[in-house]
Amino acid sequence: MTAAGTPPAPAGWQPALAPAVSLRHDRVRDADLLVLPERVVVLRGSAARILRLCDGDRDLEAIVAELESRFPGAPVADDVRAFLGRMRGEGWVR
């Protein structure tokens, strides 16, 4: 278990949005949204940027590497792993 109580991601995990979940941009609010059955989550910061990389083809390490190349010097590795672990724990990412 991780510090947040979520089991660690399996080796080679290729995160993707769960089947009933979609990522949308609301132009009126100028906000990225995670649309779930009977619920909408407003995403803040880099959450949508991370989730857009969760296509089921890239593994977790490739997502981290992509973000590290986009944001050199930023400590993204731990933050991305923790964020995706929480999304997996919620069942929003598989």
PDB file of C-alpha atoms in Angstrom:
ATOM      1  CA  MET A   1       0.000   0.000   0.000  1.00  0.00           C
ATOM      2  CA  THR A   2       1.084   3.554  -0.683  1.00  0.00           C
ATOM      3  CA  ALA A   3       0.967   6.269   1.949  1.00  0.00           C
ATOM      4  CA  ALA A   4      -2.525   7.199   0.736  1.00  0.00           C
ATOM      5  CA  GLY A   5      -3.714   3.611   1.203  1.00  0.00           C
ATOM      6  CA  THR A   6      -3.905   2.862  -2.528  1.00  0.00           C
ATOM      7  CA  PRO A   7      -2.204  -0.326  -3.692  1.00  0.00           C
ATOM      8  CA  PRO A   8       0.888   0.435  -5.787  1.00  0.00           C
ATOM      9  CA  ALA A   9       0.436   0.396  -9.550  1.00  0.00           C
ATOM     10  CA  PRO A  10       1.314  -2.919 -11.156  1.00  0.00           C
ATOM     11  CA  ALA A  11       4.538  -3.075 -13.184  1.00  0.00           C
ATOM     12  CA  GLY A  12       3.930  -2.007 -16.766  1.00  0.00           C
ATOM     13  CA  TRP A  13       0.583  -0.385 -15.915  1.00  0.00           C
ATOM     14  CA  GLN A  14      -0.855   1.429 -18.945  1.00  0.00           C
ATOM     15  CA  PRO A  15      -3.398   3.801 -17.429  1.00  0.00           C
ATOM     16  CA  ALA A  16      -6.557   4.692 -19.322  1.00  0.00           C
ATOM     17  CA  LEU A  17      -9.780   6.380 -18.334  1.00  0.00           C
ATOM     18  CA  ALA A  18     -12.399   3.934 -17.097  1.00  0.00           C
ATOM     19  CA  PRO A  19     -15.052   3.091 -19.725  1.00  0.00           C
ATOM     20  CA  ALA A  20     -17.771   5.289 -18.188  1.00  0.00           C
ATOM     21  CA  VAL A  21     -15.434   8.291 -17.703  1.00  0.00           C
ATOM     22  CA  SER A  22     -14.646  11.031 -20.204  1.00  0.00           C
ATOM     23  CA  LEU A  23     -12.434  14.093 -20.206  1.00  0.00           C
ATOM     24  CA  ARG A  24     -13.968  17.291 -21.585  1.00  0.00           C
ATOM     25  CA  HIS A  25     -13.209  20.979 -21.724  1.00  0.00           C
ATOM     26  CA  ASP A  26     -16.042  23.332 -20.791  1.00  0.00           C
ATOM     27  CA  ARG A  27     -15.546  26.500 -22.840  1.00  0.00           C
ATOM     28  CA  VAL A  28     -18.071  28.466 -20.794  1.00  0.00           C
ATOM     29  CA  ARG A  29     -16.197  27.834 -17.524  1.00  0.00           C
ATOM     30  CA  ASP A  30     -12.824  27.507 -19.290  1.00  0.00           C
ATOM     31  CA  ALA A  31     -12.275  24.416 -17.179  1.00  0.00           C
ATOM     32  CA  ASP A  32     -11.357  20.800 -17.802  1.00  0.00           C
ATOM     33  CA  LEU A  33     -13.904  18.317 -16.513  1.00  0.00           C
ATOM     34  CA  LEU A  34     -13.872  14.644 -15.724  1.00  0.00           C
ATOM     35  CA  VAL A  35     -17.385  13.483 -16.573  1.00  0.00           C
ATOM     36  CA  LEU A  36     -18.543  10.437 -14.614  1.00  0.00           C
ATOM     37  CA  PRO A  37     -21.928   8.773 -14.344  1.00  0.00           C
ATOM     38  CA  GLU A  38     -24.077  11.173 -12.311  1.00  0.00           C
ATOM     39  CA  ARG A  39     -21.064  13.329 -11.383  1.00  0.00           C
ATOM     40  CA  VAL A  40     -18.710  15.931 -12.819  1.00  0.00           C
ATOM     41  CA  VAL A  41     -15.284  16.683 -11.347  1.00  0.00           C
ATOM     42  CA  VAL A  42     -13.642  20.027 -12.157  1.00  0.00           C
ATOM     43  CA  LEU A  43      -9.941  19.411 -12.736  1.00  0.00           C
ATOM     44  CA  ARG A  44      -7.340  21.867 -11.497  1.00  0.00           C
ATOM     45  CA  GLY A  45      -3.695  22.447 -12.280  1.00  0.00           C
ATOM     46  CA  SER A  46      -2.064  19.839 -14.478  1.00  0.00           C
ATOM     47  CA  ALA A  47      -4.635  17.088 -13.828  1.00  0.00           C
ATOM     48  CA  ALA A  48      -6.151  17.200 -17.325  1.00  0.00           C
ATOM     49  CA  ARG A  49      -2.696  17.344 -18.923  1.00  0.00           C
ATOM     50  CA  ILE A  50      -1.782  14.124 -17.097  1.00  0.00           C
ATOM     51  CA  LEU A  51      -5.073  12.381 -17.848  1.00  0.00           C
ATOM     52  CA  ARG A  52      -4.827  13.192 -21.571  1.00  0.00           C
ATOM     53  CA  LEU A  53      -1.678  11.051 -21.649  1.00  0.00           C
ATOM     54  CA  CYS A  54      -3.563   8.090 -20.152  1.00  0.00           C
ATOM     55  CA  ASP A  55      -4.452   6.480 -23.465  1.00  0.00           C
ATOM     56  CA  GLY A  56      -3.944   2.820 -22.528  1.00  0.00           C
ATOM     57  CA  ASP A  57      -0.896   2.643 -24.799  1.00  0.00           C
ATOM     58  CA  ARG A  58       1.687   4.491 -22.698  1.00  0.00           C
ATOM     59  CA  ASP A  59       2.810   2.919 -19.459  1.00  0.00           C
ATOM     60  CA  LEU A  60       3.211   4.949 -16.285  1.00  0.00           C
ATOM     61  CA  GLU A  61       6.947   5.421 -16.852  1.00  0.00           C
ATOM     62  CA  ALA A  62       6.350   6.766 -20.388  1.00  0.00           C
ATOM     63  CA  ILE A  63       3.804   9.264 -19.036  1.00  0.00           C
ATOM     64  CA  VAL A  64       6.273  10.437 -16.393  1.00  0.00           C
ATOM     65  CA  ALA A  65       9.052  10.703 -19.007  1.00  0.00           C
ATOM     66  CA  GLU A  66       6.810  12.721 -21.339  1.00  0.00           C
ATOM     67  CA  LEU A  67       5.914  15.181 -18.592  1.00  0.00           C
ATOM     68  CA  GLU A  68       9.537  15.437 -17.444  1.00  0.00           C
ATOM     69  CA  SER A  69      10.541  16.352 -21.003  1.00  0.00           C
ATOM     70  CA  ARG A  70       7.793  18.996 -21.181  1.00  0.00           C
ATOM     71  CA  PHE A  71       8.673  20.455 -17.775  1.00  0.00           C
ATOM     72  CA  PRO A  72      12.436  20.052 -17.224  1.00  0.00           C
ATOM     73  CA  GLY A  73      13.490  20.359 -13.623  1.00  0.00           C
ATOM     74  CA  ALA A  74       9.958  19.969 -12.260  1.00  0.00           C
ATOM     75  CA  PRO A  75       9.578  17.147  -9.721  1.00  0.00           C
ATOM     76  CA  VAL A  76       6.790  15.415 -11.654  1.00  0.00           C
ATOM     77  CA  ALA A  77       7.601  11.743 -11.068  1.00  0.00           C
ATOM     78  CA  ASP A  78       6.257  11.407  -7.526  1.00  0.00           C
ATOM     79  CA  ASP A  79       3.343  13.780  -8.116  1.00  0.00           C
ATOM     80  CA  VAL A  80       2.189  11.986 -11.279  1.00  0.00           C
ATOM     81  CA  ARG A  81       2.436   8.567  -9.643  1.00  0.00           C
ATOM     82  CA  ALA A  82       0.508   9.764  -6.569  1.00  0.00           C
ATOM     83  CA  PHE A  83      -2.158  11.511  -8.665  1.00  0.00           C
ATOM     84  CA  LEU A  84      -2.734   8.517 -10.932  1.00  0.00           C
ATOM     85  CA  GLY A  85      -2.757   6.233  -7.910  1.00  0.00           C
ATOM     86  CA  ARG A  86      -5.580   8.321  -6.429  1.00  0.00           C
ATOM     87  CA  MET A  87      -7.460   8.285  -9.759  1.00  0.00           C
ATOM     88  CA  ARG A  88      -7.043   4.506  -9.887  1.00  0.00           C
ATOM     89  CA  GLY A  89      -8.257   4.221  -6.294  1.00  0.00           C
ATOM     90  CA  GLU A  90     -11.401   6.170  -7.202  1.00  0.00           C
ATOM     91  CA  GLY A  91     -11.981   3.854 -10.144  1.00  0.00           C
ATOM     92  CA  TRP A  92     -11.736   6.706 -12.663  1.00  0.00           C
ATOM     93  CA  VAL A  93      -8.610   5.288 -14.260  1.00  0.00           C
ATOM     94  CA  ARG A  94      -8.055   1.605 -14.915  1.00  0.00           C
TER      95      ARG A  94
END
